[in-house]
GROMACS .gro file of C-alpha atoms in nm:
model
  309
    1MET     CA    1   0.401 -11.156  -4.107
    2ASN     CA    2   0.757 -11.089  -3.964
    3GLN     CA    3   0.765 -10.705  -3.964
    4LYS     CA    4   1.128 -10.692  -3.901
    5LEU     CA    5   1.187 -10.905  -4.231
    6LEU     CA    6   0.995 -10.658  -4.421
    7GLU     CA    7   1.206 -10.367  -4.276
    8THR     CA    8   1.521 -10.546  -4.367
    9CYS     CA    9   1.401 -10.575  -4.725
   10LYS     CA   10   1.308 -10.220  -4.754
   11GLU     CA   11   1.643 -10.131  -4.624
   12ASN     CA   12   1.810 -10.359  -4.900
   13ILE     CA   13   1.588 -10.190  -5.168
   14ARG     CA   14   1.718  -9.832  -5.038
   15GLN     CA   15   2.060  -9.952  -5.022
   16LYS     CA   16   2.046 -10.082  -5.394
   17GLU     CA   17   1.890  -9.752  -5.511
   18LYS     CA   18   2.184  -9.589  -5.325
   19TRP     CA   19   2.467  -9.799  -5.464
   20GLU     CA   20   2.318  -9.758  -5.817
   21ASP     CA   21   2.304  -9.388  -5.796
   22HIS     CA   22   2.664  -9.380  -5.658
   23LEU     CA   23   2.801  -9.619  -5.951
   24LYS     CA   24   2.636  -9.396  -6.199
   25ARG     CA   25   2.792  -9.072  -6.050
   26ALA     CA   26   3.126  -9.247  -5.992
   27LYS     CA   27   3.137  -9.356  -6.348
   28ASP     CA   28   3.042  -9.011  -6.467
   29TYR     CA   29   3.321  -8.859  -6.252
   30LEU     CA   30   3.560  -9.109  -6.390
   31ARG     CA   31   3.483  -9.009  -6.746
   32GLU     CA   32   3.528  -8.647  -6.644
   33GLU     CA   33   3.879  -8.734  -6.474
   34GLN     CA   34   3.995  -8.924  -6.771
   35ALA     CA   35   3.917  -8.637  -7.006
   36LYS     CA   36   4.100  -8.415  -6.768
   37ILE     CA   37   4.391  -8.657  -6.790
   38ILE     CA   38   4.430  -8.631  -7.136
   39GLN     CA   39   4.402  -8.256  -7.120
   40LEU     CA   40   4.674  -8.209  -6.841
   41LYS     CA   41   4.882  -8.471  -7.037
   42ASN     CA   42   4.884  -8.259  -7.330
   43GLN     CA   43   4.939  -7.921  -7.117
   44LEU     CA   44   5.224  -8.101  -6.924
   45ARG     CA   45   5.389  -8.187  -7.258
   46LYS     CA   46   5.377  -7.822  -7.374
   47GLU     CA   47   5.511  -7.665  -7.029
   48GLN     CA   48   5.816  -7.936  -7.045
   49LEU     CA   49   5.896  -7.832  -7.390
   50ASP     CA   50   5.899  -7.455  -7.288
   51VAL     CA   51   6.164  -7.539  -7.023
   52GLU     CA   52   6.359  -7.754  -7.270
   53ARG     CA   53   6.359  -7.464  -7.510
   54LEU     CA   54   6.501  -7.219  -7.259
   55GLU     CA   55   6.764  -7.502  -7.161
   56GLY     CA   56   6.879  -7.531  -7.530
   57LEU     CA   57   7.085  -7.314  -7.777
   58SER     CA   58   6.786  -7.140  -7.933
   59PHE     CA   59   6.715  -6.777  -8.017
   60SER     CA   60   6.509  -6.729  -7.701
   61ASN     CA   61   6.776  -6.883  -7.472
   62LEU     CA   62   7.036  -6.628  -7.620
   63PHE     CA   63   6.773  -6.334  -7.607
   64TYR     CA   64   6.698  -6.421  -7.220
   65THR     CA   65   7.081  -6.441  -7.141
   66ILE     CA   66   7.173  -6.123  -7.310
   67THR     CA   67   6.877  -5.926  -7.118
   68GLY     CA   68   6.980  -6.086  -6.789
   69GLN     CA   69   6.615  -6.214  -6.773
   70LYS     CA   70   6.705  -6.611  -6.822
   71LEU     CA   71   6.674  -6.713  -6.461
   72GLU     CA   72   6.356  -6.541  -6.382
   73LYS     CA   73   6.216  -6.668  -6.687
   74MET     CA   74   6.327  -7.032  -6.622
   75GLU     CA   75   6.189  -7.005  -6.283
   76LYS     CA   76   5.864  -6.921  -6.444
   77GLU     CA   77   5.853  -7.182  -6.675
   78GLN     CA   78   5.966  -7.439  -6.418
   79GLN     CA   79   5.691  -7.373  -6.200
   80GLU     CA   80   5.436  -7.397  -6.466
   81ALA     CA   81   5.588  -7.714  -6.552
   82ALA     CA   82   5.571  -7.816  -6.199
   83ALA     CA   83   5.194  -7.706  -6.164
   84ALA     CA   84   5.107  -7.914  -6.475
   85GLN     CA   85   5.306  -8.221  -6.339
   86LEU     CA   86   5.129  -8.196  -6.000
   87LYS     CA   87   4.762  -8.156  -6.159
   88TYR     CA   88   4.838  -8.423  -6.401
   89GLU     CA   89   4.940  -8.663  -6.115
   90GLU     CA   90   4.629  -8.548  -5.891
   91ALA     CA   91   4.386  -8.658  -6.182
   92LYS     CA   92   4.555  -8.980  -6.221
   93GLU     CA   93   4.535  -9.035  -5.838
   94THR     CA   94   4.157  -8.932  -5.844
   95ALA     CA   95   4.101  -9.171  -6.151
   96ALA     CA   96   4.230  -9.463  -5.962
   97ASP     CA   97   4.055  -9.373  -5.652
   98LEU     CA   98   3.734  -9.397  -5.860
   99GLU     CA   99   3.805  -9.721  -6.028
  100ARG     CA  100   3.855  -9.849  -5.704
  101GLU     CA  101   3.525  -9.739  -5.563
  102ILE     CA  102   3.344  -9.866  -5.883
  103GLU     CA  103   3.439 -10.221  -5.820
  104GLU     CA  104   3.377 -10.171  -5.455
  105ILE     CA  105   3.011 -10.042  -5.541
  106LYS     CA  106   2.937 -10.328  -5.781
  107GLN     CA  107   3.065 -10.607  -5.531
  108LYS     CA  108   2.803 -10.439  -5.299
  109LEU     CA  109   2.524 -10.446  -5.536
  110THR     CA  110   2.622 -10.826  -5.635
  111ASN     CA  111   2.609 -10.889  -5.260
  112LEU     CA  112   2.236 -10.738  -5.224
  113GLY     CA  113   2.091 -10.945  -5.484
  114ASP     CA  114   1.731 -10.881  -5.599
  115PRO     CA  115   1.568 -10.726  -5.281
  116ILE     CA  116   1.290 -10.569  -5.499
  117LYS     CA  117   1.147 -10.932  -5.586
  118LYS     CA  118   1.174 -11.049  -5.216
  119TYR     CA  119   1.005 -10.719  -5.126
  120GLU     CA  120   0.704 -10.794  -5.362
  121GLN     CA  121   0.673 -11.158  -5.225
  122LEU     CA  122   0.651 -11.048  -4.854
  123MET     CA  123   0.403 -10.743  -4.936
  124HIS     CA  124   0.181 -10.987  -5.141
  125GLU     CA  125   0.160 -11.235  -4.831
  126LYS     CA  126   0.115 -10.927  -4.589
  127GLU     CA  127  -0.164 -10.809  -4.821
  128LYS     CA  128  -0.345 -11.140  -4.797
  129GLN     CA  129  -0.315 -11.128  -4.431
  130LEU     CA  130  -0.468 -10.803  -4.398
  131GLN     CA  131  -0.753 -10.879  -4.615
  132SER     CA  132  -0.834 -11.192  -4.384
  133SER     CA  133  -0.816 -11.022  -4.065
  134ASN     CA  134  -1.044 -10.733  -4.183
  135SER     CA  135  -0.915 -10.543  -3.883
  136LYS     CA  136  -0.929 -10.160  -3.873
  137LEU     CA  137  -0.694 -10.161  -3.569
  138THR     CA  138  -0.451 -10.404  -3.739
  139VAL     CA  139  -0.440 -10.152  -4.056
  140GLU     CA  140  -0.376  -9.856  -3.825
  141ILE     CA  141  -0.084 -10.032  -3.647
  142ASP     CA  142   0.062 -10.157  -3.947
  143GLU     CA  143   0.034  -9.795  -4.120
  144LEU     CA  144   0.211  -9.656  -3.813
  145SER     CA  145   0.498  -9.935  -3.834
  146GLU     CA  146   0.530  -9.814  -4.184
  147GLU     CA  147   0.595  -9.480  -4.090
  148GLU     CA  148   0.813  -9.577  -3.822
  149ALA     CA  149   1.030  -9.765  -4.072
  150ASN     CA  150   1.046  -9.475  -4.317
  151LYS     CA  151   1.176  -9.267  -4.032
  152LYS     CA  152   1.439  -9.534  -3.941
  153LEU     CA  153   1.556  -9.539  -4.297
  154ILE     CA  154   1.592  -9.143  -4.296
  155LEU     CA  155   1.776  -9.175  -3.968
  156ASN     CA  156   2.013  -9.418  -4.117
  157GLU     CA  157   2.099  -9.191  -4.427
  158LEU     CA  158   2.177  -8.912  -4.183
  159LYS     CA  159   2.386  -9.119  -3.973
  160GLU     CA  160   2.602  -9.202  -4.273
  161ALA     CA  161   2.610  -8.843  -4.409
  162ILE     CA  162   2.723  -8.731  -4.058
  163SER     CA  163   3.005  -8.995  -4.044
  164ALA     CA  164   3.107  -8.904  -4.399
  165GLY     CA  165   3.115  -8.531  -4.291
  166ASN     CA  166   3.316  -8.586  -3.971
  167GLN     CA  167   3.566  -8.776  -4.204
  168ALA     CA  168   3.599  -8.499  -4.439
  169SER     CA  169   3.645  -8.250  -4.171
  170SER     CA  170   3.896  -8.452  -3.991
  171ALA     CA  171   4.094  -8.475  -4.346
  172LEU     CA  172   4.069  -8.117  -4.379
  173SER     CA  173   4.206  -8.065  -4.011
  174ILE     CA  174   4.492  -8.259  -4.105
  175ALA     CA  175   4.553  -8.083  -4.438
  176ILE     CA  176   4.535  -7.759  -4.235
  177SER     CA  177   4.818  -7.871  -4.007
  178SER     CA  178   5.052  -7.960  -4.294
  179LEU     CA  179   4.985  -7.615  -4.448
  180ASN     CA  180   5.044  -7.457  -4.099
  181SER     CA  181   5.360  -7.647  -4.097
  182ALA     CA  182   5.477  -7.548  -4.449
  183LYS     CA  183   5.380  -7.190  -4.363
  184GLY     CA  184   5.593  -7.203  -4.077
  185TRP     CA  185   5.905  -7.306  -4.250
  186SER     CA  186   5.805  -7.070  -4.533
  187THR     CA  187   5.854  -6.799  -4.286
  188TRP     CA  188   6.162  -6.929  -4.157
  189ASP     CA  189   6.286  -6.960  -4.522
  190LEU     CA  190   6.210  -6.604  -4.594
  191PHE     CA  191   6.451  -6.480  -4.316
  192GLY     CA  192   6.712  -6.680  -4.473
  193GLY     CA  193   6.673  -7.034  -4.317
  194GLY     CA  194   6.897  -7.183  -4.583
  195MET     CA  195   6.916  -7.505  -4.764
  196VAL     CA  196   6.789  -7.715  -4.479
  197SER     CA  197   6.479  -7.485  -4.422
  198THR     CA  198   6.386  -7.497  -4.801
  199ALA     CA  199   6.414  -7.866  -4.810
  200ILE     CA  200   6.200  -7.912  -4.510
  201LYS     CA  201   5.947  -7.651  -4.668
  202HIS     CA  202   5.930  -7.873  -4.981
  203SER     CA  203   5.852  -8.175  -4.764
  204LYS     CA  204   5.591  -7.993  -4.598
  205ILE     CA  205   5.426  -7.903  -4.912
  206ASN     CA  206   5.441  -8.249  -5.027
  207ASP     CA  207   5.269  -8.355  -4.720
  208ALA     CA  208   5.010  -8.090  -4.780
  209LYS     CA  209   4.961  -8.228  -5.162
  210SER     CA  210   4.879  -8.593  -5.033
  211ASP     CA  211   4.661  -8.433  -4.749
  212ILE     CA  212   4.466  -8.230  -4.985
  213HIS     CA  213   4.426  -8.524  -5.215
  214HIS     CA  214   4.287  -8.730  -4.915
  215ALA     CA  215   4.045  -8.443  -4.803
  216GLN     CA  216   3.910  -8.422  -5.157
  217ARG     CA  217   3.827  -8.785  -5.157
  218LYS     CA  218   3.637  -8.747  -4.839
  219LEU     CA  219   3.463  -8.439  -4.965
  220ARG     CA  220   3.327  -8.629  -5.267
  221HIS     CA  221   3.201  -8.916  -5.044
  222PHE     CA  222   3.035  -8.647  -4.817
  223GLU     CA  223   2.864  -8.518  -5.124
  224GLU     CA  224   2.722  -8.845  -5.214
  225GLU     CA  225   2.571  -8.912  -4.878
  226MET     CA  226   2.442  -8.584  -4.878
  227LYS     CA  227   2.282  -8.660  -5.219
  228ASP     CA  228   2.138  -8.970  -5.067
  229VAL     CA  229   1.996  -8.754  -4.775
  230GLN     CA  230   1.821  -8.526  -5.036
  231LYS     CA  231   1.668  -8.835  -5.199
  232PHE     CA  232   1.554  -9.031  -4.935
  233ALA     CA  233   1.445  -8.734  -4.683
  234SER     CA  234   1.402  -8.438  -4.923
  235TYR     CA  235   1.638  -8.234  -4.720
  236SER     CA  236   1.905  -8.057  -4.909
  237ILE     CA  237   2.219  -7.864  -4.779
  238HIS     CA  238   2.438  -7.714  -5.032
  239ILE     CA  239   2.817  -7.651  -4.964
  240GLY     CA  240   2.954  -7.579  -5.303
  241ASP     CA  241   3.314  -7.620  -5.441
  242MET     CA  242   3.372  -7.973  -5.296
  243LEU     CA  243   3.420  -8.160  -5.591
  244THR     CA  244   3.662  -7.857  -5.718
  245PHE     CA  245   3.854  -7.809  -5.404
  246ALA     CA  246   4.174  -7.991  -5.500
  247ASP     CA  247   4.155  -7.785  -5.835
  248TYR     CA  248   4.154  -7.468  -5.666
  249PHE     CA  249   4.418  -7.597  -5.442
  250PHE     CA  250   4.684  -7.678  -5.716
  251ASP     CA  251   4.575  -7.351  -5.938
  252GLY     CA  252   4.638  -7.124  -5.641
  253PHE     CA  253   4.923  -7.289  -5.483
  254ILE     CA  254   5.139  -7.472  -5.691
  255VAL     CA  255   5.157  -7.231  -5.975
  256ASP     CA  256   5.394  -7.038  -5.748
  257TRP     CA  257   5.455  -7.307  -5.480
  258MET     CA  258   5.765  -7.135  -5.323
  259VAL     CA  259   5.583  -6.828  -5.237
  260HIS     CA  260   5.473  -6.763  -4.882
  261GLY     CA  261   5.181  -6.581  -4.963
  262LYS     CA  262   5.030  -6.860  -5.171
  263ILE     CA  263   5.071  -7.103  -4.892
  264ASN     CA  264   4.873  -6.842  -4.666
  265ASP     CA  265   4.593  -6.839  -4.914
  266SER     CA  266   4.558  -7.188  -4.970
  267LEU     CA  267   4.541  -7.221  -4.570
  268LYS     CA  268   4.267  -6.994  -4.563
  269GLN     CA  269   4.070  -7.161  -4.844
  270THR     CA  270   4.113  -7.489  -4.667
  271GLU     CA  271   3.980  -7.345  -4.332
  272LYS     CA  272   3.694  -7.198  -4.516
  273MET     CA  273   3.588  -7.529  -4.671
  274LYS     CA  274   3.641  -7.695  -4.321
  275TYR     CA  275   3.405  -7.434  -4.179
  276LYS     CA  276   3.142  -7.506  -4.432
  277VAL     CA  277   3.144  -7.885  -4.383
  278ASP     CA  278   3.133  -7.826  -3.994
  279GLN     CA  279   2.822  -7.619  -4.078
  280ALA     CA  280   2.678  -7.872  -4.276
  281ILE     CA  281   2.716  -8.141  -4.023
  282ASP     CA  282   2.564  -7.929  -3.742
  283SER     CA  283   2.253  -7.888  -3.979
  284LEU     CA  284   2.250  -8.250  -4.034
  285ILE     CA  285   2.268  -8.327  -3.650
  286GLU     CA  286   1.969  -8.086  -3.603
  287PHE     CA  287   1.769  -8.263  -3.866
  288GLN     CA  288   1.866  -8.593  -3.725
  289THR     CA  289   1.714  -8.483  -3.381
  290GLU     CA  290   1.399  -8.371  -3.539
  291ILE     CA  291   1.351  -8.727  -3.738
  292GLN     CA  292   1.427  -8.912  -3.419
  293THR     CA  293   1.151  -8.706  -3.210
  294GLU     CA  294   0.926  -8.768  -3.501
  295LYS     CA  295   1.002  -9.155  -3.497
  296GLU     CA  296   0.996  -9.179  -3.134
  297GLN     CA  297   0.629  -9.018  -3.131
  298ILE     CA  298   0.512  -9.245  -3.408
  299LYS     CA  299   0.636  -9.539  -3.198
  300GLN     CA  300   0.452  -9.401  -2.898
  301GLN     CA  301   0.124  -9.380  -3.075
  302ARG     CA  302   0.178  -9.736  -3.207
  303ILE     CA  303   0.239  -9.876  -2.861
  304ARG     CA  304  -0.077  -9.716  -2.706
  305LEU     CA  305  -0.296  -9.850  -2.978
  306ILE     CA  306  -0.166 -10.181  -2.913
  307GLU     CA  307  -0.193 -10.123  -2.523
  308GLU     CA  308  -0.553 -10.016  -2.559
  309ALA     CA  309  -0.654 -10.300  -2.804
   0.00000   0.00000   0.00000
């Protein structure tokens, strides 16, 4: 019996379970985003109508003109409309991401075929071999090989989770850089930087919007990988707020997106999330070292049995 072939088969079964879980969650997330899109589209329509009413020759238009509050009110309505528009666009982009991911996962599952059937065939052959050899030493070595293979599977999950965490951390660093840039130009704008600084600040805010969306996608992937670690290794790390990170960004930032303080708030929130992600990565690396040590001990024990036979 080729032990490597059996290990490969077990790895394929793990991959199948993993991608089936990912597919189910991606479909759930997609349904949530599609419901959100409908809700935000209705909200956007309402906010746009509010702006149009103020711009039209209505009683409220006359009232705000007379009281001298029209400009202030218009800014508020326009900000709310901008917030609704950006949150609507973010939900559509997220739904598009999920649709692409669902198709990619389906393809991965197709490529794996039916590893469970292959595993059952190999195990049947192995069982017959062990029965025929009737050797206690053979059974002990086989059990140690099984333990070692299981540790290897856990290490693969940890490697994938750490990689996803590093990508999320990197994406958050880029978002922090964009927000710092927007903050810098916002400070200049506060001191009368003029139309040029205002235009650049708008550009930097748009960069931050794109970077936050990218970071949110990477955070979702990181959470998926950590769920895999929890399933296959019974090891849980809770960060929280990862799937709602972008929602906070748009609620707390875009509602009044030209205000310097709001940019600063979003920057602090992004830095806080990066700190949590980095802490989680450190914990995963520590656990990885522990499992690697256990795997090596099992390997040495197996080698000793073979040498002393």
